[in-house]
Coordinates of C-alpha atoms and ligand atoms in Angstrom, one line a residue:
M101 CA -24.0 -89.8 57.0
L102 CA -20.9 -90.9 58.8
S103 CA -20.5 -90.0 62.4
I104 CA -17.0 -89.8 64.0
S105 CA -15.8 -88.2 67.2
V106 CA -14.1 -84.8 66.7
K107 CA -10.9 -86.0 68.3
D108 CA -10.6 -88.8 65.7
F109 CA -11.5 -86.6 62.9
L110 CA -8.9 -84.0 63.9
F111 CA -6.3 -86.8 64.1
W112 CA -7.4 -88.0 60.7
K113 CA -7.1 -84.4 59.3
K114 CA -3.6 -83.9 60.7
K115 CA -2.5 -87.2 59.0
Q116 CA -3.9 -86.0 55.6
L117 CA -2.3 -82.6 55.8
S118 CA 1.0 -84.2 56.7
K119 CA 1.1 -85.7 53.1
G120 CA 1.3 -82.1 51.6
G121 CA -1.1 -79.6 50.3
S122 CA -2.5 -76.5 51.8
N123 CA -4.8 -76.2 55.0
Q124 CA -7.2 -73.9 52.6
S125 CA -7.4 -76.7 50.0
F126 CA -8.2 -79.3 52.5
N127 CA -10.9 -77.1 54.1
V128 CA -12.6 -76.4 50.6
L129 CA -12.6 -80.5 50.2
L130 CA -14.1 -80.9 53.6
D131 CA -16.7 -78.0 53.0
C132 CA -17.8 -79.0 49.5
I133 CA -17.5 -82.8 49.7
G134 CA -17.4 -83.7 53.4
G135 CA -20.3 -81.1 54.4
I136 CA -18.4 -79.7 57.2
S137 CA -17.1 -76.1 57.0
N138 CA -14.0 -74.9 58.9
S139 CA -16.3 -72.5 61.0
D140 CA -18.3 -75.7 62.2
L141 CA -15.2 -77.5 63.0
N142 CA -13.8 -74.7 64.9
L143 CA -16.9 -74.7 67.0
M144 CA -16.7 -78.2 67.8
I145 CA -13.0 -78.3 69.0
I146 CA -14.2 -77.4 72.5
N147 CA -16.0 -80.7 72.7
P148 CA -13.5 -83.2 71.2
E149 CA -15.4 -86.2 72.6
K150 CA -18.7 -85.3 70.7
N151 CA -19.3 -86.5 67.3
L152 CA -19.6 -84.8 64.1
Y153 CA -21.2 -85.9 60.9
L154 CA -19.8 -86.1 57.3
K155 CA -21.5 -86.6 54.0
K156 CA -18.9 -88.9 52.6
N157 CA -16.6 -91.5 54.6
L158 CA -13.0 -90.7 55.3
D159 CA -11.8 -93.1 52.6
Y160 CA -13.5 -91.4 50.0
L161 CA -12.3 -88.0 51.2
E162 CA -8.7 -89.3 51.5
S163 CA -8.9 -90.6 47.8
K164 CA -9.9 -87.1 46.5
W165 CA -7.3 -85.5 48.6
E166 CA -4.5 -88.0 47.2
E167 CA -5.9 -87.3 43.6
H168 CA -5.2 -83.6 44.4
L169 CA -1.7 -84.2 45.9
F170 CA -0.4 -86.8 43.6
N171 CA -2.0 -86.0 40.1
S172 CA -2.0 -82.2 40.7
S173 CA -5.7 -82.2 40.1
P174 CA -7.0 -78.6 41.1
I175 CA -9.1 -79.1 44.3
Q176 CA -11.8 -76.9 42.7
Y177 CA -12.5 -79.3 40.1
L178 CA -12.5 -82.2 42.2
C179 CA -15.0 -80.5 44.3
G180 CA -16.9 -79.1 41.4
I181 CA -17.0 -75.7 43.2
T182 CA -15.0 -72.5 43.6
F183 CA -15.2 -69.6 46.0
W184 CA -14.9 -66.3 44.3
R185 CA -15.7 -62.7 45.9
D186 CA -18.8 -63.5 47.7
L187 CA -19.9 -66.1 45.1
K188 CA -19.9 -69.9 45.3
L189 CA -19.7 -71.0 41.6
K190 CA -19.9 -74.6 39.8
V191 CA -16.7 -75.2 37.9
T192 CA -15.9 -78.0 35.7
D193 CA -12.8 -78.6 33.5
K194 CA -14.6 -76.8 30.9
V195 CA -14.0 -73.4 32.4
L196 CA -11.0 -71.5 33.9
I197 CA -11.0 -71.4 37.7
P198 CA -11.5 -67.8 38.3
R199 CA -8.3 -66.4 40.0
P200 CA -8.4 -64.2 43.0
E201 CA -6.4 -61.3 41.2
T202 CA -9.5 -61.0 38.7
E203 CA -11.8 -60.2 41.5
L204 CA -10.1 -56.7 41.2
I205 CA -11.9 -56.2 37.9
V206 CA -15.2 -55.9 39.7
D207 CA -13.5 -53.1 42.1
I208 CA -12.3 -51.2 39.0
V209 CA -15.8 -51.2 37.8
F210 CA -17.1 -50.0 41.1
K211 CA -14.7 -47.2 41.0
I212 CA -15.5 -46.0 37.5
F213 CA -19.3 -46.0 38.0
R214 CA -20.1 -45.0 41.3
K215 CA -23.8 -43.9 40.7
K216 CA -25.5 -47.4 41.1
S217 CA -28.8 -45.6 39.9
K218 CA -27.6 -45.0 36.4
K219 CA -28.7 -47.6 33.8
I220 CA -25.6 -49.3 32.1
F221 CA -25.4 -51.7 29.1
F222 CA -22.3 -54.0 29.6
T223 CA -20.8 -56.9 28.1
E224 CA -18.2 -59.5 29.1
L225 CA -16.3 -61.3 26.4
G226 CA -15.2 -64.8 27.3
T227 CA -17.1 -65.1 30.6
G228 CA -15.8 -68.8 31.4
S229 CA -17.6 -69.6 34.8
G230 CA -19.6 -66.3 34.7
A231 CA -17.8 -64.9 37.7
I232 CA -17.1 -61.4 36.6
S233 CA -20.7 -60.9 34.8
I234 CA -22.6 -62.4 37.6
A235 CA -20.7 -60.3 40.3
L236 CA -21.7 -57.2 38.3
A237 CA -25.4 -58.2 37.6
L238 CA -25.8 -58.8 41.2
A239 CA -24.2 -55.5 42.4
F240 CA -26.0 -53.4 39.8
P241 CA -29.7 -54.8 39.6
L242 CA -30.5 -51.8 37.2
W243 CA -27.7 -52.7 34.7
N244 CA -28.2 -55.1 31.8
G245 CA -25.4 -57.3 30.6
I246 CA -24.6 -60.0 28.0
A247 CA -22.0 -62.5 28.7
T248 CA -20.5 -64.1 25.9
D249 CA -18.1 -67.1 25.3
I250 CA -17.1 -69.2 22.2
D251 CA -17.5 -72.5 24.3
E252 CA -21.0 -73.5 24.7
D253 CA -20.1 -75.9 27.6
A254 CA -18.7 -72.9 29.5
L255 CA -21.7 -70.8 28.7
E256 CA -23.9 -73.4 30.1
I257 CA -22.1 -73.4 33.3
A258 CA -22.1 -69.7 33.4
A259 CA -25.8 -69.6 33.0
K260 CA -26.2 -72.2 35.9
N261 CA -24.1 -70.1 38.1
Y262 CA -26.2 -67.0 37.4
I263 CA -29.4 -68.8 38.2
N264 CA -28.0 -70.3 41.3
S265 CA -26.7 -66.9 42.6
S266 CA -29.7 -64.7 41.7
K267 CA -33.3 -64.2 41.0
Q268 CA -32.6 -61.4 38.7
S269 CA -32.9 -61.5 34.9
N270 CA -30.4 -58.6 33.9
L271 CA -27.7 -60.9 32.5
K272 CA -27.9 -62.9 29.1
F273 CA -25.6 -65.4 27.6
R274 CA -24.5 -65.6 24.1
C275 CA -22.2 -68.0 22.2
G276 CA -19.5 -66.6 19.7
H277 CA -16.3 -65.3 18.8
W278 CA -15.5 -62.2 20.6
W279 CA -17.8 -59.4 19.4
T280 CA -19.7 -61.6 17.0
P281 CA -22.8 -62.3 19.3
L282 CA -22.9 -58.3 19.8
E283 CA -23.5 -57.6 16.2
N284 CA -27.1 -56.1 16.9
F285 CA -25.7 -53.9 19.6
K286 CA -23.1 -51.7 17.4
G287 CA -22.3 -48.4 19.3
K288 CA -24.6 -49.2 22.3
L289 CA -22.4 -50.6 25.0
D290 CA -21.2 -48.5 28.1
L291 CA -18.9 -50.9 29.1
A292 CA -16.8 -54.2 27.8
I293 CA -14.9 -56.2 30.1
S294 CA -12.5 -59.0 29.1
N295 CA -10.0 -61.5 30.8
P296 CA -9.0 -63.1 27.5
P297 CA -6.5 -66.0 27.0
Y298 CA -3.2 -64.1 27.2
I299 CA -0.5 -66.6 27.7
P300 CA 2.3 -66.8 25.0
K301 CA 2.4 -70.0 23.4
D302 CA 5.8 -70.8 24.7
T303 CA 5.1 -69.9 28.2
Y304 CA 2.0 -72.1 28.2
E305 CA 4.4 -75.2 27.6
K306 CA 6.1 -74.2 30.8
L307 CA 2.9 -73.8 33.1
P308 CA 2.5 -75.9 36.3
R309 CA 1.0 -79.3 35.8
E310 CA -2.2 -78.2 37.6
V311 CA -2.9 -75.5 35.1
K312 CA -1.5 -77.1 31.8
N313 CA -3.0 -80.6 32.4
F314 CA -6.3 -79.5 33.7
E315 CA -7.7 -76.2 32.7
P316 CA -9.0 -75.4 29.1
K317 CA -6.3 -74.6 26.6
I318 CA -8.7 -72.3 24.7
A319 CA -9.0 -70.3 27.9
L320 CA -5.3 -69.7 28.2
I321 CA -3.2 -69.4 24.9
G322 CA -3.2 -66.0 23.3
G323 CA -1.1 -66.9 20.1
E324 CA 2.6 -66.5 19.8
D325 CA 3.0 -63.3 21.7
G326 CA -0.3 -63.7 24.0
L327 CA -1.6 -60.5 22.5
K328 CA -3.6 -62.2 19.4
H329 CA -7.0 -61.9 21.3
I330 CA -6.3 -58.7 23.0
R331 CA -5.4 -56.9 19.6
E332 CA -8.6 -58.3 18.2
I333 CA -10.7 -57.1 21.0
I334 CA -9.2 -53.7 21.1
N335 CA -9.3 -53.3 17.3
K336 CA -13.2 -53.9 17.0
A337 CA -14.1 -52.3 20.3
P338 CA -14.6 -48.8 18.7
L339 CA -17.4 -50.3 16.7
F340 CA -19.4 -51.7 19.8
L341 CA -18.9 -48.9 22.4
K342 CA -20.7 -45.8 22.9
E343 CA -18.7 -42.8 22.7
K344 CA -16.9 -42.4 26.2
G345 CA -17.7 -46.3 26.6
W346 CA -15.0 -48.0 28.7
L347 CA -13.1 -51.2 28.0
I348 CA -11.4 -53.0 30.7
L349 CA -8.9 -55.7 30.0
E350 CA -6.9 -58.2 32.1
N351 CA -3.6 -59.0 30.6
H352 CA -0.3 -61.2 31.4
F353 CA 2.1 -59.4 34.0
D354 CA 4.3 -58.0 31.4
Q355 CA 2.0 -56.9 28.8
G356 CA 0.3 -53.7 30.3
E357 CA 2.4 -51.1 28.3
K358 CA 1.8 -53.0 25.0
V359 CA -1.9 -53.0 25.6
R360 CA -1.7 -49.3 26.6
Q361 CA -0.1 -48.5 23.2
L362 CA -2.7 -50.7 21.4
L363 CA -5.6 -48.6 23.0
I364 CA -3.9 -45.3 22.3
K365 CA -3.5 -46.3 18.6
K366 CA -7.1 -47.0 18.6
K367 CA -7.8 -43.3 19.9
F368 CA -8.8 -44.3 23.5
T369 CA -8.4 -41.9 26.0
S370 CA -7.9 -42.0 29.8
V371 CA -5.9 -45.1 29.2
E372 CA -4.3 -46.5 32.3
I373 CA -2.5 -49.5 33.6
V374 CA -3.9 -50.7 36.8
K375 CA -2.0 -52.8 39.4
D376 CA -3.1 -55.7 41.1
L377 CA -2.6 -56.4 45.0
S378 CA 1.0 -57.7 44.2
G379 CA 1.9 -54.4 42.2
I380 CA 1.6 -56.0 38.9
G381 CA 0.2 -54.1 36.1
R382 CA -2.6 -56.7 35.6
F383 CA -5.3 -54.6 34.0
T384 CA -5.4 -51.9 31.2
I385 CA -8.4 -49.7 30.8
G386 CA -9.6 -46.9 28.6
R387 CA -12.3 -44.9 27.2
Y388 CA -13.3 -44.6 23.6
K389 CA -12.8 -41.1 22.8
Ligands
SAM217 C1 -9.0 -66.5 30.6 S1 -10.5 -67.1 30.4 C2 -11.3 -66.0 31.4 C3 -12.9 -66.7 32.0 C4 -13.5 -65.7 33.1 N1 -14.0 -64.6 32.6 C5 -12.5 -65.5 34.2 O1 -12.1 -64.3 34.3 O2 -12.4 -66.3 35.0 C6 -10.9 -66.8 28.6 C7 -12.3 -67.3 28.4 O3 -12.4 -66.8 26.9 C8 -13.2 -67.8 26.1 N2 -12.6 -67.6 24.7 C9 -11.5 -68.1 24.1 N3 -11.4 -67.8 22.8 C10 -12.7 -67.1 22.7 C11 -13.0 -66.4 21.5 N4 -12.4 -66.5 20.3 N5 -14.2 -65.7 21.5 C12 -14.9 -65.7 22.7 N6 -14.5 -66.3 23.9 C13 -13.1 -67.0 23.8 C14 -12.8 -69.1 26.8 O4 -13.5 -70.0 26.5 C15 -12.4 -68.7 28.2 O5 -13.9 -69.0 29.0

C-alpha cells in the first residue's frame, strides 16, 4: 500500500488528466487498479492534508494511463474490468467490451415480459462477456437460460462473470456456432437474444484504433454487408422458438429496415425497430407467428 496526501494526489491526478483522456476513464483506472473510488476521493477532499492509500504506486498508475492514451488501449482491458448496468464484469481482449447502448436490450426484455413469476426459457447467441444473459438471469431467478458463443475463451470469461455476480444456477454456457449448441431444444425457447457481429467488412477497416487493434475481430465483422450472421440467426430461429416466441436482435445503425424485412419474410409478427437513447434504430424485434 502506498500512502500519499490527498493534496499531492489531486495535484498528480490533474497532471495526468492534462495529458488527455476522460475523467471517467481515469476514475475507472483509479478504482480498479489504484483501489480508490471516485466517491472515496470526493469524501477525502475536505481534508487535503490527510493521507490516502493506494494499491499500486503512482509510477505504475501513470504507465497504465499513458498506455491507454498513447497506444489507444481500452481502459477496460488495461484494468481487466468493465461496469455494465449494475454489473462489474471481468473483460480481456477475448471478449467485446459490452457497450452502454446494449444495456437497452435488457429493458426491452423487461417491457415484453412484465410478469416476473412466469417461467421462461431463453437463449443468448454470442454472449461474449455474458453481460446480457447474466443481467437477465439475475433479474428473473425463475427463468432458465443458455448463453452460447463460438469462442471457448469468451465462454470461460462469461461463466466466471456469472459465478462472481450470482449464487444462482439458472444460466448455463454452451460452445458452438449460433443455434448449433441448442439442437436439443428445438421449438422450446420463449426468447432468443443476440447482439451478433454486424459491422460490414469495409466499415471494419475504418473503425477507431481502440476498437480495431484491440477488440476481437470475430465479435465485430458481419461479412460483406454486415448481415451475414443476422441472416443466419433469423433463418434458423423458427426451428428453435416456441410459437409466439420472441427474437431480439441488435443491429448496426442503418440495418434496422433490412432486418425488419428479413423477419417479415420468415413470417415473424409484431416486428418492430426499437430506437436507442440517441434515436438510432439499434434493435429489431419480432415474434415467431
Ligand atoms: C458483438 S459480440 C457481442 C457480445 C455480447 N453479447 C455483448 O453484447 O457485449 C458478438 C459475439 O458473438 C460471438 N460469435 C461470433 N461468431 C459466432 C458464431 N458463428 N457463433 C456463435 N457466436 C459467435 C463472438 O465471439 C462475440 O462474443
